[in-house]
PDB file of N, CA and C in Angstrom:
ATOM      1  N   UNK A   1      66.516 -48.844  64.730  1.00  0.00           N
ATOM      2  CA  UNK A   1      66.139 -48.317  63.430  1.00  0.00           C
ATOM      3  C   UNK A   1      65.923 -49.452  62.463  1.00  0.00           C
ATOM      4  N   UNK A   2      65.045 -49.233  61.486  1.00  0.00           N
ATOM      5  CA  UNK A   2      64.737 -50.287  60.514  1.00  0.00           C
ATOM      6  C   UNK A   2      65.772 -50.277  59.410  1.00  0.00           C
ATOM      7  N   UNK A   3      66.055 -51.429  58.905  1.00  0.00           N
ATOM      8  CA  UNK A   3      67.032 -51.562  57.818  1.00  0.00           C
ATOM      9  C   UNK A   3      66.292 -51.394  56.489  1.00  0.00           C
ATOM     10  N   UNK A   4      66.935 -50.763  55.506  1.00  0.00           N
ATOM     11  CA  UNK A   4      66.244 -50.651  54.218  1.00  0.00           C
ATOM     12  C   UNK A   4      66.138 -52.019  53.566  1.00  0.00           C
ATOM     13  N   UNK A   5      65.039 -52.261  52.806  1.00  0.00           N
ATOM     14  CA  UNK A   5      64.903 -53.583  52.177  1.00  0.00           C
ATOM     15  C   UNK A   5      65.972 -53.769  51.106  1.00  0.00           C
ATOM     16  N   UNK A   6      66.378 -54.980  50.888  1.00  0.00           N
ATOM     17  CA  UNK A   6      67.378 -55.279  49.870  1.00  0.00           C
ATOM     18  C   UNK A   6      66.777 -56.260  48.898  1.00  0.00           C
ATOM     19  N   UNK A   7      67.185 -56.177  47.623  1.00  0.00           N
ATOM     20  CA  UNK A   7      66.677 -57.075  46.588  1.00  0.00           C
ATOM     21  C   UNK A   7      67.814 -57.956  46.123  1.00  0.00           C
ATOM     22  N   UNK A   8      67.458 -59.189  45.790  1.00  0.00           N
ATOM     23  CA  UNK A   8      68.464 -60.098  45.233  1.00  0.00           C
ATOM     24  C   UNK A   8      68.748 -59.683  43.807  1.00  0.00           C
ATOM     25  N   UNK A   9      69.976 -59.863  43.312  1.00  0.00           N
ATOM     26  CA  UNK A   9      70.271 -59.479  41.927  1.00  0.00           C
ATOM     27  C   UNK A   9      69.469 -60.326  40.947  1.00  0.00           C
ATOM     28  N   UNK A  10      69.150 -59.697  39.742  1.00  0.00           N
ATOM     29  CA  UNK A  10      68.378 -60.373  38.699  1.00  0.00           C
ATOM     30  C   UNK A  10      69.293 -61.369  38.003  1.00  0.00           C
ATOM     31  N   UNK A  11      68.899 -62.655  38.035  1.00  0.00           N
ATOM     32  CA  UNK A  11      69.759 -63.704  37.440  1.00  0.00           C
ATOM     33  C   UNK A  11      69.157 -64.276  36.178  1.00  0.00           C
ATOM     34  N   UNK A  12      68.089 -63.694  35.629  1.00  0.00           N
ATOM     35  CA  UNK A  12      67.478 -64.212  34.408  1.00  0.00           C
ATOM     36  C   UNK A  12      68.338 -63.800  33.214  1.00  0.00           C
ATOM     37  N   UNK A  13      68.427 -64.665  32.181  1.00  0.00           N
ATOM     38  CA  UNK A  13      69.187 -64.271  30.994  1.00  0.00           C
ATOM     39  C   UNK A  13      68.425 -63.192  30.224  1.00  0.00           C
ATOM     40  N   UNK A  14      69.116 -62.355  29.431  1.00  0.00           N
ATOM     41  CA  UNK A  14      68.396 -61.326  28.670  1.00  0.00           C
ATOM     42  C   UNK A  14      67.471 -61.951  27.638  1.00  0.00           C
ATOM     43  N   UNK A  15      66.358 -61.218  27.319  1.00  0.00           N
ATOM     44  CA  UNK A  15      65.383 -61.694  26.347  1.00  0.00           C
ATOM     45  C   UNK A  15      65.913 -61.434  24.945  1.00  0.00           C
ATOM     46  N   UNK A  16      65.769 -62.399  24.064  1.00  0.00           N
ATOM     47  CA  UNK A  16      66.221 -62.232  22.669  1.00  0.00           C
ATOM     48  C   UNK A  16      65.061 -62.557  21.759  1.00  0.00           C
ATOM     49  N   UNK A  17      65.058 -61.954  20.559  1.00  0.00           N
ATOM     50  CA  UNK A  17      64.011 -62.204  19.573  1.00  0.00           C
ATOM     51  C   UNK A  17      64.554 -63.156  18.524  1.00  0.00           C
ATOM     52  N   UNK A  18      63.697 -64.026  18.042  1.00  0.00           N
ATOM     53  CA  UNK A  18      64.112 -64.953  16.976  1.00  0.00           C
ATOM     54  C   UNK A  18      64.247 -64.172  15.681  1.00  0.00           C
ATOM     55  N   UNK A  19      65.178 -64.582  14.806  1.00  0.00           N
ATOM     56  CA  UNK A  19      65.323 -63.874  13.536  1.00  0.00           C
ATOM     57  C   UNK A  19      64.074 -64.044  12.671  1.00  0.00           C
ATOM     58  N   UNK A  20      63.840 -63.062  11.735  1.00  0.00           N
ATOM     59  CA  UNK A  20      62.673 -63.082  10.834  1.00  0.00           C
ATOM     60  C   UNK A  20      62.901 -64.154   9.789  1.00  0.00           C
ATOM     61  N   UNK A  21      62.014 -65.164   9.734  1.00  0.00           N
ATOM     62  CA  UNK A  21      62.188 -66.265   8.782  1.00  0.00           C
ATOM     63  C   UNK A  21      61.124 -66.228   7.697  1.00  0.00           C
ATOM     64  N   UNK A  22      60.423 -65.138   7.514  1.00  0.00           N
ATOM     65  CA  UNK A  22      59.393 -65.055   6.473  1.00  0.00           C
ATOM     66  C   UNK A  22      60.053 -65.003   5.109  1.00  0.00           C
ATOM     67  N   UNK A  23      59.450 -65.688   4.139  1.00  0.00           N
ATOM     68  CA  UNK A  23      59.998 -65.700   2.776  1.00  0.00           C
ATOM     69  C   UNK A  23      59.796 -64.326   2.151  1.00  0.00           C
ATOM     70  N   UNK A  24      60.699 -63.910   1.264  1.00  0.00           N
ATOM     71  CA  UNK A  24      60.510 -62.609   0.615  1.00  0.00           C
ATOM     72  C   UNK A  24      59.277 -62.611  -0.272  1.00  0.00           C
ATOM     73  N   UNK A  25      58.738 -61.404  -0.523  1.00  0.00           N
ATOM     74  CA  UNK A  25      57.525 -61.241  -1.347  1.00  0.00           C
ATOM     75  C   UNK A  25      57.901 -61.466  -2.802  1.00  0.00           C
ATOM     76  N   UNK A  26      57.268 -62.473  -3.441  1.00  0.00           N
ATOM     77  CA  UNK A  26      57.609 -62.795  -4.836  1.00  0.00           C
ATOM     78  C   UNK A  26      56.480 -62.423  -5.786  1.00  0.00           C
ATOM     79  N   UNK A  27      55.457 -61.742  -5.325  1.00  0.00           N
ATOM     80  CA  UNK A  27      54.359 -61.368  -6.220  1.00  0.00           C
ATOM     81  C   UNK A  27      54.819 -60.286  -7.182  1.00  0.00           C
ATOM     82  N   UNK A  28      54.367 -60.381  -8.429  1.00  0.00           N
ATOM     83  CA  UNK A  28      54.732 -59.374  -9.427  1.00  0.00           C
ATOM     84  C   UNK A  28      54.025 -58.074  -9.092  1.00  0.00           C
ATOM     85  N   UNK A  29      54.645 -56.954  -9.422  1.00  0.00           N
ATOM     86  CA  UNK A  29      53.956 -55.688  -9.122  1.00  0.00           C
ATOM     87  C   UNK A  29      52.666 -55.580  -9.931  1.00  0.00           C
ATOM     88  N   UNK A  30      51.667 -54.924  -9.334  1.00  0.00           N
ATOM     89  CA  UNK A  30      50.375 -54.819 -10.023  1.00  0.00           C
ATOM     90  C   UNK A  30      50.454 -53.734 -11.090  1.00  0.00           C
ATOM     91  N   UNK A  31      49.749 -53.956 -12.184  1.00  0.00           N
ATOM     92  CA  UNK A  31      49.685 -52.960 -13.264  1.00  0.00           C
ATOM     93  C   UNK A  31      48.219 -52.679 -13.524  1.00  0.00           C
ATOM     94  N   UNK A  32      47.873 -51.427 -13.771  1.00  0.00           N
ATOM     95  CA  UNK A  32      46.455 -51.141 -14.013  1.00  0.00           C
ATOM     96  C   UNK A  32      45.994 -51.747 -15.334  1.00  0.00           C
ATOM     97  N   UNK A  33      44.744 -52.191 -15.368  1.00  0.00           N
ATOM     98  CA  UNK A  33      44.182 -52.760 -16.596  1.00  0.00           C
ATOM     99  C   UNK A  33      43.961 -51.635 -17.597  1.00  0.00           C
ATOM    100  N   UNK A  34      44.154 -51.918 -18.888  1.00  0.00           N
ATOM    101  CA  UNK A  34      43.934 -50.863 -19.883  1.00  0.00           C
ATOM    102  C   UNK A  34      42.466 -50.449 -19.913  1.00  0.00           C
ATOM    103  N   UNK A  35      42.210 -49.210 -20.359  1.00  0.00           N
ATOM    104  CA  UNK A  35      40.847 -48.695 -20.436  1.00  0.00           C
ATOM    105  C   UNK A  35      40.071 -49.447 -21.503  1.00  0.00           C
ATOM    106  N   UNK A  36      38.805 -49.717 -21.183  1.00  0.00           N
ATOM    107  CA  UNK A  36      37.967 -50.436 -22.149  1.00  0.00           C
ATOM    108  C   UNK A  36      36.896 -49.507 -22.712  1.00  0.00           C
ATOM    109  N   UNK A  37      37.110 -48.208 -22.608  1.00  0.00           N
ATOM    110  CA  UNK A  37      36.146 -47.242 -23.138  1.00  0.00           C
ATOM    111  C   UNK A  37      36.351 -47.133 -24.643  1.00  0.00           C
ATOM    112  N   UNK A  38      35.286 -47.405 -25.399  1.00  0.00           N
ATOM    113  CA  UNK A  38      35.402 -47.312 -26.864  1.00  0.00           C
ATOM    114  C   UNK A  38      35.532 -45.846 -27.256  1.00  0.00           C
ATOM    115  N   UNK A  39      36.281 -45.542 -28.300  1.00  0.00           N
ATOM    116  CA  UNK A  39      36.417 -44.149 -28.712  1.00  0.00           C
ATOM    117  C   UNK A  39      35.089 -43.600 -29.224  1.00  0.00           C
ATOM    118  N   UNK A  40      34.915 -42.290 -29.117  1.00  0.00           N
ATOM    119  CA  UNK A  40      33.691 -41.615 -29.564  1.00  0.00           C
ATOM    120  C   UNK A  40      33.752 -41.498 -31.082  1.00  0.00           C
ATOM    121  N   UNK A  41      32.815 -42.153 -31.768  1.00  0.00           N
ATOM    122  CA  UNK A  41      32.833 -42.137 -33.241  1.00  0.00           C
ATOM    123  C   UNK A  41      31.717 -41.274 -33.805  1.00  0.00           C
ATOM    124  N   UNK A  42      31.077 -40.511 -32.978  1.00  0.00           N
ATOM    125  CA  UNK A  42      29.997 -39.662 -33.487  1.00  0.00           C
ATOM    126  C   UNK A  42      30.594 -38.498 -34.273  1.00  0.00           C
ATOM    127  N   UNK A  43      29.891 -38.055 -35.320  1.00  0.00           N
ATOM    128  CA  UNK A  43      30.417 -36.890 -36.051  1.00  0.00           C
ATOM    129  C   UNK A  43      30.265 -35.642 -35.193  1.00  0.00           C
ATOM    130  N   UNK A  44      31.088 -34.643 -35.447  1.00  0.00           N
ATOM    131  CA  UNK A  44      30.959 -33.420 -34.643  1.00  0.00           C
ATOM    132  C   UNK A  44      29.607 -32.751 -34.872  1.00  0.00           C
ATOM    133  N   UNK A  45      29.133 -32.068 -33.831  1.00  0.00           N
ATOM    134  CA  UNK A  45      27.847 -31.368 -33.907  1.00  0.00           C
ATOM    135  C   UNK A  45      28.041 -30.078 -34.686  1.00  0.00           C
ATOM    136  N   UNK A  46      27.122 -29.821 -35.610  1.00  0.00           N
ATOM    137  CA  UNK A  46      27.178 -28.573 -36.385  1.00  0.00           C
ATOM    138  C   UNK A  46      25.853 -27.855 -36.238  1.00  0.00           C
ATOM    139  N   UNK A  47      25.903 -26.565 -36.328  1.00  0.00           N
ATOM    140  CA  UNK A  47      24.698 -25.742 -36.238  1.00  0.00           C
ATOM    141  C   UNK A  47      24.349 -25.254 -37.637  1.00  0.00           C
ATOM    142  N   UNK A  48      23.093 -25.431 -38.008  1.00  0.00           N
ATOM    143  CA  UNK A  48      22.672 -24.985 -39.336  1.00  0.00           C
ATOM    144  C   UNK A  48      22.658 -23.471 -39.374  1.00  0.00           C
ATOM    145  N   UNK A  49      22.951 -22.882 -40.542  1.00  0.00           N
ATOM    146  CA  UNK A  49      22.917 -21.419 -40.613  1.00  0.00           C
ATOM    147  C   UNK A  49      21.498 -20.896 -40.426  1.00  0.00           C
ATOM    148  N   UNK A  50      21.403 -19.650 -39.988  1.00  0.00           N
ATOM    149  CA  UNK A  50      20.106 -19.014 -39.754  1.00  0.00           C
ATOM    150  C   UNK A  50      19.502 -18.647 -41.098  1.00  0.00           C
ATOM    151  N   UNK A  51      18.344 -19.244 -41.394  1.00  0.00           N
ATOM    152  CA  UNK A  51      17.710 -19.001 -42.698  1.00  0.00           C
ATOM    153  C   UNK A  51      16.430 -18.186 -42.556  1.00  0.00           C
ATOM    154  N   UNK A  52      16.214 -17.578 -41.414  1.00  0.00           N
ATOM    155  CA  UNK A  52      14.992 -16.781 -41.216  1.00  0.00           C
ATOM    156  C   UNK A  52      15.060 -15.536 -42.101  1.00  0.00           C
ATOM    157  N   UNK A  53      13.926 -15.204 -42.698  1.00  0.00           N
ATOM    158  CA  UNK A  53      13.873 -14.016 -43.556  1.00  0.00           C
ATOM    159  C   UNK A  53      13.960 -12.775 -42.680  1.00  0.00           C
ATOM    160  N   UNK A  54      14.545 -11.704 -43.186  1.00  0.00           N
ATOM    161  CA  UNK A  54      14.606 -10.489 -42.374  1.00  0.00           C
ATOM    162  C   UNK A  54      13.211  -9.940 -42.091  1.00  0.00           C
ATOM    163  N   UNK A  55      13.090  -9.183 -41.040  1.00  0.00           N
ATOM    164  CA  UNK A  55      11.800  -8.623 -40.640  1.00  0.00           C
ATOM    165  C   UNK A  55      11.332  -7.607 -41.675  1.00  0.00           C
ATOM    166  N   UNK A  56      10.043  -7.683 -41.957  1.00  0.00           N
ATOM    167  CA  UNK A  56       9.471  -6.733 -42.927  1.00  0.00           C
ATOM    168  C   UNK A  56       8.513  -5.765 -42.251  1.00  0.00           C
ATOM    169  N   UNK A  57       8.541  -5.704 -40.939  1.00  0.00           N
ATOM    170  CA  UNK A  57       7.661  -4.776 -40.222  1.00  0.00           C
ATOM    171  C   UNK A  57       8.240  -3.372 -40.344  1.00  0.00           C
ATOM    172  N   UNK A  58       7.392  -2.442 -40.788  1.00  0.00           N
ATOM    173  CA  UNK A  58       7.851  -1.061 -40.931  1.00  0.00           C
ATOM    174  C   UNK A  58       8.026  -0.444 -39.551  1.00  0.00           C
ATOM    175  N   UNK A  59       8.972   0.450 -39.418  1.00  0.00           N
ATOM    176  CA  UNK A  59       9.134   1.086 -38.115  1.00  0.00           C
ATOM    177  C   UNK A  59       7.905   1.933 -37.770  1.00  0.00           C
ATOM    178  N   UNK A  60       7.624   2.068 -36.481  1.00  0.00           N
ATOM    179  CA  UNK A  60       6.465   2.851 -36.042  1.00  0.00           C
ATOM    180  C   UNK A  60       6.731   4.328 -36.305  1.00  0.00           C
ATOM    181  N   UNK A  61       5.710   5.009 -36.734  1.00  0.00           N
ATOM    182  CA  UNK A  61       5.845   6.451 -36.985  1.00  0.00           C
ATOM    183  C   UNK A  61       4.765   7.178 -36.206  1.00  0.00           C
ATOM    184  N   UNK A  62       5.071   8.367 -35.790  1.00  0.00           N
ATOM    185  CA  UNK A  62       4.144   9.209 -35.027  1.00  0.00           C
ATOM    186  C   UNK A  62       3.695  10.333 -35.948  1.00  0.00           C
ATOM    187  N   UNK A  63       2.389  10.454 -36.120  1.00  0.00           N
ATOM    188  CA  UNK A  63       1.883  11.546 -36.956  1.00  0.00           C
ATOM    189  C   UNK A  63       2.169  12.870 -36.262  1.00  0.00           C
ATOM    190  N   UNK A  64       2.420  13.911 -37.057  1.00  0.00           N
ATOM    191  CA  UNK A  64       2.699  15.199 -36.421  1.00  0.00           C
ATOM    192  C   UNK A  64       1.464  15.748 -35.714  1.00  0.00           C
ATOM    193  N   UNK A  65       1.686  16.568 -34.715  1.00  0.00           N
ATOM    194  CA  UNK A  65       0.603  17.177 -33.957  1.00  0.00           C
ATOM    195  C   UNK A  65       0.071  18.374 -34.761  1.00  0.00           C
ATOM    196  N   UNK A  66      -1.203  18.284 -35.133  1.00  0.00           N
ATOM    197  CA  UNK A  66      -1.792  19.360 -35.958  1.00  0.00           C
ATOM    198  C   UNK A  66      -2.768  20.219 -35.162  1.00  0.00           C
ATOM    199  N   UNK A  67      -2.845  20.059 -33.885  1.00  0.00           N
ATOM    200  CA  UNK A  67      -3.749  20.894 -33.080  1.00  0.00           C
ATOM    201  C   UNK A  67      -3.134  22.264 -32.897  1.00  0.00           C
ATOM    202  N   UNK A  68      -3.980  23.294 -32.852  1.00  0.00           N
ATOM    203  CA  UNK A  68      -3.416  24.629 -32.627  1.00  0.00           C
ATOM    204  C   UNK A  68      -2.914  24.736 -31.187  1.00  0.00           C
ATOM    205  N   UNK A  69      -1.996  25.612 -30.960  1.00  0.00           N
ATOM    206  CA  UNK A  69      -1.504  25.752 -29.591  1.00  0.00           C
ATOM    207  C   UNK A  69      -2.600  26.267 -28.656  1.00  0.00           C
ATOM    208  N   UNK A  70      -2.517  25.889 -27.412  1.00  0.00           N
ATOM    209  CA  UNK A  70      -3.495  26.319 -26.401  1.00  0.00           C
ATOM    210  C   UNK A  70      -3.161  27.741 -25.972  1.00  0.00           C
ATOM    211  N   UNK A  71      -4.198  28.569 -25.890  1.00  0.00           N
ATOM    212  CA  UNK A  71      -3.989  29.946 -25.432  1.00  0.00           C
ATOM    213  C   UNK A  71      -4.901  30.204 -24.244  1.00  0.00           C
ATOM    214  N   UNK A  72      -4.480  31.116 -23.395  1.00  0.00           N
ATOM    215  CA  UNK A  72      -5.284  31.489 -22.231  1.00  0.00           C
ATOM    216  C   UNK A  72      -5.855  32.877 -22.465  1.00  0.00           C
ATOM    217  N   UNK A  73      -7.114  33.038 -22.073  1.00  0.00           N
ATOM    218  CA  UNK A  73      -7.748  34.355 -22.207  1.00  0.00           C
ATOM    219  C   UNK A  73      -7.132  35.300 -21.197  1.00  0.00           C
ATOM    220  N   UNK A  74      -7.063  36.591 -21.509  1.00  0.00           N
ATOM    221  CA  UNK A  74      -6.507  37.527 -20.526  1.00  0.00           C
ATOM    222  C   UNK A  74      -7.400  37.599 -19.293  1.00  0.00           C
ATOM    223  N   UNK A  75      -6.815  37.984 -18.174  1.00  0.00           N
ATOM    224  CA  UNK A  75      -7.531  38.091 -16.900  1.00  0.00           C
ATOM    225  C   UNK A  75      -8.363  39.372 -16.936  1.00  0.00           C
ATOM    226  N   UNK A  76      -9.692  39.195 -16.856  1.00  0.00           N
ATOM    227  CA  UNK A  76     -10.580  40.372 -16.931  1.00  0.00           C
ATOM    228  C   UNK A  76     -11.266  40.644 -15.591  1.00  0.00           C
ATOM    229  N   UNK A  77     -10.807  40.061 -14.540  1.00  0.00           N
ATOM    230  CA  UNK A  77     -11.435  40.294 -13.236  1.00  0.00           C
ATOM    231  C   UNK A  77     -11.150  41.713 -12.776  1.00  0.00           C
ATOM    232  N   UNK A  78     -12.168  42.345 -12.168  1.00  0.00           N
ATOM    233  CA  UNK A  78     -11.994  43.706 -11.661  1.00  0.00           C
ATOM    234  C   UNK A  78     -11.100  43.666 -10.434  1.00  0.00           C
ATOM    235  N   UNK A  79     -10.329  44.722 -10.208  1.00  0.00           N
ATOM    236  CA  UNK A  79      -9.480  44.719  -9.015  1.00  0.00           C
ATOM    237  C   UNK A  79     -10.330  44.708  -7.744  1.00  0.00           C
ATOM    238  N   UNK A  80      -9.775  44.247  -6.669  1.00  0.00           N
ATOM    239  CA  UNK A  80     -10.485  44.143  -5.398  1.00  0.00           C
ATOM    240  C   UNK A  80     -10.757  45.538  -4.849  1.00  0.00           C
ATOM    241  N   UNK A  81     -11.973  45.712  -4.292  1.00  0.00           N
ATOM    242  CA  UNK A  81     -12.335  47.007  -3.706  1.00  0.00           C
ATOM    243  C   UNK A  81     -12.439  46.912  -2.188  1.00  0.00           C
ATOM    244  N   UNK A  82     -11.972  45.850  -1.595  1.00  0.00           N
ATOM    245  CA  UNK A  82     -12.037  45.727  -0.139  1.00  0.00           C
ATOM    246  C   UNK A  82     -10.983  46.635   0.485  1.00  0.00           C
ATOM    247  N   UNK A  83     -11.391  47.354   1.529  1.00  0.00           N
ATOM    248  CA  UNK A  83     -10.441  48.214   2.231  1.00  0.00           C
ATOM    249  C   UNK A  83      -9.543  47.331   3.088  1.00  0.00           C
ATOM    250  N   UNK A  84      -8.333  47.763   3.292  1.00  0.00           N
ATOM    251  CA  UNK A  84      -7.468  46.948   4.146  1.00  0.00           C
ATOM    252  C   UNK A  84      -7.994  46.915   5.574  1.00  0.00           C
ATOM    253  N   UNK A  85      -7.754  45.817   6.257  1.00  0.00           N
ATOM    254  CA  UNK A  85      -8.219  45.674   7.646  1.00  0.00           C
ATOM    255  C   UNK A  85      -7.410  46.595   8.550  1.00  0.00           C
ATOM    256  N   UNK A  86      -8.106  47.196   9.513  1.00  0.00           N
ATOM    257  CA  UNK A  86      -7.411  48.081  10.459  1.00  0.00           C
ATOM    258  C   UNK A  86      -7.690  47.591  11.871  1.00  0.00           C
ATOM    259  N   UNK A  87      -6.754  47.814  12.748  1.00  0.00           N
ATOM    260  CA  UNK A  87      -6.869  47.404  14.150  1.00  0.00           C
ATOM    261  C   UNK A  87      -6.990  48.677  14.978  1.00  0.00           C
ATOM    262  N   UNK A  88      -8.070  48.766  15.780  1.00  0.00           N
ATOM    263  CA  UNK A  88      -8.239  49.952  16.622  1.00  0.00           C
ATOM    264  C   UNK A  88      -7.168  49.927  17.706  1.00  0.00           C
ATOM    265  N   UNK A  89      -6.716  51.124  18.135  1.00  0.00           N
ATOM    266  CA  UNK A  89      -5.694  51.135  19.183  1.00  0.00           C
ATOM    267  C   UNK A  89      -6.259  50.626  20.510  1.00  0.00           C
ATOM    268  N   UNK A  90      -5.379  50.044  21.336  1.00  0.00           N
ATOM    269  CA  UNK A  90      -5.775  49.515  22.645  1.00  0.00           C
ATOM    270  C   UNK A  90      -5.844  50.691  23.619  1.00  0.00           C
ATOM    271  N   UNK A  91      -7.056  50.948  24.141  1.00  0.00           N
ATOM    272  CA  UNK A  91      -7.229  52.104  25.024  1.00  0.00           C
ATOM    273  C   UNK A  91      -7.406  51.683  26.486  1.00  0.00           C
ATOM    274  N   UNK A  92      -7.167  50.461  26.789  1.00  0.00           N
ATOM    275  CA  UNK A  92      -7.319  50.028  28.190  1.00  0.00           C
ATOM    276  C   UNK A  92      -6.145  50.543  29.007  1.00  0.00           C
ATOM    277  N   UNK A  93      -6.397  50.866  30.302  1.00  0.00           N
ATOM    278  CA  UNK A  93      -5.275  51.323  31.134  1.00  0.00           C
ATOM    279  C   UNK A  93      -4.328  50.155  31.397  1.00  0.00           C
ATOM    280  N   UNK A  94      -3.108  50.440  31.686  1.00  0.00           N
ATOM    281  CA  UNK A  94      -2.170  49.345  31.959  1.00  0.00           C
ATOM    282  C   UNK A  94      -2.564  48.578  33.225  1.00  0.00           C
ATOM    283  N   UNK A  95      -2.234  47.319  33.241  1.00  0.00           N
ATOM    284  CA  UNK A  95      -2.545  46.467  34.399  1.00  0.00           C
ATOM    285  C   UNK A  95      -1.513  46.717  35.486  1.00  0.00           C
ATOM    286  N   UNK A  96      -2.021  46.863  36.719  1.00  0.00           N
ATOM    287  CA  UNK A  96      -1.100  47.056  37.848  1.00  0.00           C
ATOM    288  C   UNK A  96      -1.384  45.982  38.881  1.00  0.00           C
ATOM    289  N   UNK A  97      -0.396  45.671  39.677  1.00  0.00           N
ATOM    290  CA  UNK A  97      -0.541  44.669  40.742  1.00  0.00           C
ATOM    291  C   UNK A  97      -0.584  45.387  42.080  1.00  0.00           C
ATOM    292  N   UNK A  98      -1.420  44.885  43.003  1.00  0.00           N
ATOM    293  CA  UNK A  98      -1.487  45.468  44.340  1.00  0.00           C
ATOM    294  C   UNK A  98      -0.213  45.110  45.089  1.00  0.00           C
ATOM    295  N   UNK A  99       0.206  45.986  46.008  1.00  0.00           N
ATOM    296  CA  UNK A  99       1.422  45.652  46.774  1.00  0.00           C
ATOM    297  C   UNK A  99       1.183  44.438  47.661  1.00  0.00           C
ATOM    298  N   UNK A 100       2.263  43.722  47.963  1.00  0.00           N
ATOM    299  CA  UNK A 100       2.191  42.526  48.802  1.00  0.00           C
ATOM    300  C   UNK A 100       1.981  42.964  50.249  1.00  0.00           C
ATOM    301  N   UNK A 101       0.820  42.571  50.840  1.00  0.00           N
ATOM    302  CA  UNK A 101       0.512  42.992  52.216  1.00  0.00           C
ATOM    303  C   UNK A 101       0.607  41.816  53.180  1.00  0.00           C
ATOM    304  N   UNK A 102       1.214  40.726  52.807  1.00  0.00           N
ATOM    305  CA  UNK A 102       1.321  39.571  53.711  1.00  0.00           C
ATOM    306  C   UNK A 102       2.287  39.903  54.842  1.00  0.00           C
ATOM    307  N   UNK A 103       1.947  39.408  56.048  1.00  0.00           N
ATOM    308  CA  UNK A 103       2.813  39.648  57.204  1.00  0.00           C
ATOM    309  C   UNK A 103       4.099  38.851  57.019  1.00  0.00           C
ATOM    310  N   UNK A 104       5.184  39.339  57.561  1.00  0.00           N
ATOM    311  CA  UNK A 104       6.438  38.567  57.430  1.00  0.00           C
ATOM    312  C   UNK A 104       6.341  37.233  58.163  1.00  0.00           C
ATOM    313  N   UNK A 105       7.136  36.279  57.732  1.00  0.00           N
ATOM    314  CA  UNK A 105       7.150  34.925  58.325  1.00  0.00           C
ATOM    315  C   UNK A 105       7.844  34.988  59.656  1.00  0.00           C
ATOM    316  N   UNK A 106       7.094  34.612  60.733  1.00  0.00           N
ATOM    317  CA  UNK A 106       7.675  34.672  62.065  1.00  0.00           C
ATOM    318  C   UNK A 106       7.946  33.289  62.637  1.00  0.00           C
ATOM    319  N   UNK A 107       7.797  32.263  61.874  1.00  0.00           N
ATOM    320  CA  UNK A 107       8.056  30.885  62.402  1.00  0.00           C
ATOM    321  C   UNK A 107       9.539  30.714  62.603  1.00  0.00           C
ATOM    322  N   UNK A 108       9.885  29.980  63.662  1.00  0.00           N
ATOM    323  CA  UNK A 108      11.279  29.705  63.939  1.00  0.00           C
ATOM    324  C   UNK A 108      11.804  28.738  62.868  1.00  0.00           C
ATOM    325  N   UNK A 109      13.070  28.852  62.525  1.00  0.00           N
ATOM    326  CA  UNK A 109      13.585  27.923  61.504  1.00  0.00           C
ATOM    327  C   UNK A 109      13.513  26.488  62.039  1.00  0.00           C
ATOM    328  N   UNK A 110      13.286  25.548  61.150  1.00  0.00           N
ATOM    329  CA  UNK A 110      13.186  24.152  61.585  1.00  0.00           C
ATOM    330  C   UNK A 110      14.555  23.572  61.762  1.00  0.00           C
ATOM    331  N   UNK A 111      14.666  22.677  62.722  1.00  0.00           N
ATOM    332  CA  UNK A 111      15.955  22.005  62.945  1.00  0.00           C
ATOM    333  C   UNK A 111      15.701  20.523  62.813  1.00  0.00           C
ATOM    334  N   UNK A 112      16.616  19.808  62.227  1.00  0.00           N
ATOM    335  CA  UNK A 112      16.373  18.368  62.049  1.00  0.00           C
ATOM    336  C   UNK A 112      16.395  17.657  63.396  1.00  0.00           C
ATOM    337  N   UNK A 113      15.566  16.637  63.521  1.00  0.00           N
ATOM    338  CA  UNK A 113      15.532  15.847  64.766  1.00  0.00           C
ATOM    339  C   UNK A 113      16.812  15.036  64.876  1.00  0.00           C
ATOM    340  N   UNK A 114      17.275  14.840  66.071  1.00  0.00           N
ATOM    341  CA  UNK A 114      18.523  14.069  66.212  1.00  0.00           C
ATOM    342  C   UNK A 114      18.298  12.607  65.826  1.00  0.00           C
TER     343      UNK A 114
END
């Protein structure tokens, strides 16, 4: 049988990091520069009052209707003298059908093919 492989023990010293030797940050904190926008010195906007004269147009008027009312003449047509339509009675004899004289069906019943 084969022997399992064996490893030699690790003899290297542990890894260490050097201490941080960076100098501390000595820069002064930043401050925003003051605004250089000049103040608005314009006077406030004003609207002049409305000086338009009032309208002098007279309101529209409708003249009254002076036409006489419309009248219709009475109906003077003579009454109709046409006689009412009449239908003559149907005098034809009633329709009859001849008796069925066909011979009875003597064919053998059909059978499906196998």
